[in-house]
Amino acid sequence: MSARLPALWKRLSSTISPRPAPPKAHHHAPIREAAFPNGYVLTGLHCGIKKTGALDLAVILSTTPKPASAAACFTRNAFKAAPVVVSEEVLQRSASTARALVVNSGCANAVTGKQGMEDAWAMVRATDALLGHSAKESETLVMSTGVIGQTLPICKVLAGIESQSSDSQTKSLGSDFTAWERAAKAFMTTDTFPKLRARTFSIDGREYKMAGMDKGAGMIHPDMGPPRMAGQLHATLLGCIMTDAAVSPRSLQSALTYAVDRSFNSISVDGDMSTNDTIVVLANGSAASDPAAEIDEERDPRTYQIFRDELTTFAADLAQLVVRDGEGATKFVTVSVNGAATYEDAHRIASRISTSALVKTALYGQDANWGRILAATGSVPLSVPIDPTRVSVSFIPTDGSPALPLLVNGEPETVDEARAKEIISVEDLEIEVQLGIGSENAKYWTCDFSYEYVRINGDYRS
Amino acid sequence: MSARLPALWKRLSSTISPRPAPPKAHHHAPIREAAFPNGYVLTGLHCGIKKTGALDLAVILSTTPKPASAAACFTRNAFKAAPVVVSEEVLQRSASTARALVVNSGCANAVTGKQGMEDAWAMVRATDALLGHSAKESETLVMSTGVIGQTLPICKVLAGIESQSSDSQTKSLGSDFTAWERAAKAFMTTDTFPKLRARTFSIDGREYKMAGMDKGAGMIHPDMGPPRMAGQLHATLLGCIMTDAAVSPRSLQSALTYAVDRSFNSISVDGDMSTNDTIVVLANGSAASDPAAEIDEERDPRTYQIFRDELTTFAADLAQLVVRDGEGATKFVTVSVNGAATYEDAHRIASRISTSALVKTALYGQDANWGRILAATGSVPLSVPIDPTRVSVSFIPTDGSPALPLLVNGEPETVDEARAKEIISVEDLEIEVQLGIGSENAKYWTCDFSYEYVRINGDYRS
């Protein structure tokens, strides 16, 4: 039982002791060669942005004769970084195709004015040159992550890219696990492990592969939309997904937009959106030389939907890695809001619970504090207002044991606090809020708020 | 200069050491007797809710023959606590008049179902009985703050109220500083000092007085509206303001709604809204027996506006005390957003900056991190979109020394980091964001995010 009156006494006494964030490196492990999609070579290298000597530049090339279909979702922040603006323009000029992606970490190239734009274009042109084509338009997308407001050491970056030209002796582009891993490592900033996943899936007996990597641990609360969308922009989360499926550019964008809403736009570490958030997907079609096999929403909605759902679950996997590596995180929490009138209502409540400082500190303190969950739930304006007498809140253990109801139809349950403590003391937890209004559901993934978070961000100049 | 690549090294090394929140008791001091409004008696006592023996029940009575004009703003949270529902109903039935206010701390009487409603009405009736009238309708407003989901020990509460009846030997109602101070102390939960202020103001040579108290240190991000307003509700911040001015009920509500938007609805400690937030104002007219002196917006807009502005600055004083006592706070920060197209746009950005975990941890770490301020600014959807090339960000020192520009018209300044550190290392700071779009301005008050905040909320069951 919690004390009826914690009050000032709690405020002045030390009842929880700081504990370090648990090690997270076990979320990274070797992946067998055969799981990676065909037709991509890549590398990660140290070009000199990071003073520590760590990898800070990734180059990813599609080697198929035709350019790959390309789609992207970009931050909706009003202060879009130069690489975001440049990538949007490349996609527009190329009719949503691309052959390459270049990524640097350690410097976000954000709020860097005209110089920043020139630097981002220079990275694109240098990578175009690796392709050995003489295309009229640029075929490279660019992403940056790191400190805001500082310009890139562009000569070092360009030298790094040029070290991968076909006649260079320092060329390290490859397609084995090590090459993919090096690229993933070059994405990292405050991440504690590289985030790399691959999977095989089949549609009508044909086998496809998909691999992807992402980065991010703080300033994570993305809200990304397709290129040139009306409205405002935000976000630093970077990610890319490469597949050997053949997908029409329009359908690839439509699938990615759907997938991003249900993955990267449904995670929060600290509720702060960055100026650089970008997710790119390339589909080079190397698994199928048959043009009829191109996945297209209008031509064959059924196969499109299978692909879209594969992309969505894969994107959710990648997105969840970011939450697991959330700065200072000791918990991985799934927030499920069910029974809403609309998906947007459910998503809005799930987002509010996932960003509540009081909910997140209670999770860190392993306190089954449903009052804070309820207060957060009730604070969101909705299309159909909440009826408090229909709302239920439960903890769902991840070990398959029965759910623990905390509030049922607006009435508090007599909670077995020992059982609640047991459920909340493990790393993974699901909070379920049932609104009892409609049939729409949304999921969100978040972590707790710890001493470590405050320490990490008390003086990291992001 | 910040390192170009803080990265993993920062994440693993300890660079800021926890420091305790500074003492805050100096924000409370004796107030001279003459500053308090006439015609009110009040007290604070221990009725038995708080196990520590601290004061937990306040009773405030207006002693004028006619009931006082009464106005209130209540939380917009969907899960309104019983005292909120009851006070709304009292105000509606009484045509916005009241003679008393009863407040308990230690238990929020929220999410307590039918029992909670009965308990809140019982508190109203018991306080009505102290008034010695036989009014048909209730004349008491009620507020509660503390733990959510637990019912009141109602017998103890009622005994406490009854101890103030005219024939009781334990009656402690009074009108001196000690009486006001005891009432303010009975409001407290995690507050470290009682929040009590009084002031004298004059309109056309006639002198009026105003005194008020409030409480709150966590779950502070109020969004309160007038009673029976359409839409959703939120809130725990409690406050009351008593004046001896005569104001018509309708004008009192209009002035309070305006004042609350620019005071209590413009503060944030942790971005979390409570189920109980309530601000009440009583105007008993004891300063003027002349009925013509009643302040009314339609009859005399000029005097109404003077009163409204006095109420607004007084409410802002009270609201700022809550931020100064914010859980774990080591900084008091004014966020000014100027040059917006609308007040709502400016207010929305100021609110976003004030709740950003990254901005607030940077303030704790005393890091002049304008990148995080900009990312937060850019993440807000507005009626008129931001033009990044017109945005400027500055630190305004509170000692009157020159402002320090960090970003001018979208271009980063070469910042004198020593000077920035100097400005940010003192307790009070103003962040100014100039949008350069229009002429509307908004102010918000916030505090930093510290180790102490995490510790306090890691196991406080609110």
Coordinates of N, CA and C in Angstrom, one line a residue, chain A residues 5 55 61 71 86 104 116 157 172 176 189 210 226 250 291 293 301 304 309 337 377-378 382 431 460:
Chain A
L5 N -0.3 9.7 2.7 CA 0.3 11.1 2.7 C 1.8 11.1 2.5
L55 N 33.5 5.4 -36.2 CA 32.9 5.5 -37.6 C 31.9 6.6 -37.7
L61 N 25.2 1.8 -51.7 CA 25.0 1.9 -53.1 C 24.1 0.7 -53.6
A71 N 11.7 6.0 -51.5 CA 10.6 6.7 -50.8 C 11.2 7.2 -49.5
V86 N 17.7 18.9 -49.1 CA 18.4 18.4 -50.3 C 17.8 17.0 -50.8
N104 N 26.2 10.9 -42.6 CA 27.2 11.1 -41.6 C 26.7 11.3 -40.2
G116 N 25.6 25.2 -45.3 CA 25.0 23.8 -45.0 C 24.4 23.2 -46.3
V157 N 34.9 15.0 -45.1 CA 33.7 14.1 -45.5 C 33.9 13.7 -47.0
S172 N 36.3 0.0 -49.3 CA 35.9 -1.1 -48.4 C 34.4 -1.5 -48.6
D176 N 28.8 -8.2 -47.2 CA 28.8 -9.2 -46.1 C 28.3 -8.6 -44.8
T189 N 25.2 8.0 -32.7 CA 25.7 9.1 -31.9 C 25.7 8.7 -30.5
M210 N 14.8 -8.1 -46.9 CA 14.7 -6.7 -46.5 C 15.7 -6.5 -45.4
P226 N 5.5 12.3 -45.7 CA 6.1 12.1 -47.0 C 6.6 13.5 -47.5
R250 N 5.5 5.0 -56.5 CA 4.3 5.6 -55.8 C 3.8 4.6 -54.7
P291 N 9.5 -7.9 -65.1 CA 8.8 -6.6 -64.8 C 7.4 -6.8 -64.2
A293 N 6.5 -8.6 -62.1 CA 6.5 -8.9 -60.6 C 6.6 -7.6 -59.8
P301 N -3.8 -4.8 -55.4 CA -3.9 -4.4 -54.0 C -3.5 -5.4 -53.0
Y304 N 0.3 -5.8 -52.8 CA 0.8 -4.5 -52.2 C 0.6 -4.6 -50.7
D309 N 2.4 -4.5 -45.1 CA 2.4 -5.1 -43.8 C 3.8 -5.6 -43.3
V337 N -3.7 1.7 -26.6 CA -4.9 2.4 -26.3 C -6.0 1.8 -27.2
T377 N -4.4 10.4 -19.7 CA -5.4 10.0 -20.6 C -6.5 11.1 -20.7
G378 N -6.9 11.6 -19.6 CA -8.0 12.6 -19.6 C -7.6 14.0 -20.1
L382 N -10.2 15.1 -27.7 CA -10.5 14.0 -28.6 C -11.7 14.4 -29.5
I431 N 1.1 -1.4 -20.9 CA 0.0 -0.7 -20.3 C -1.1 -0.7 -21.3
Y460 N 25.0 17.3 -22.7 CA 25.3 16.9 -24.1 C 24.8 18.0 -25.0

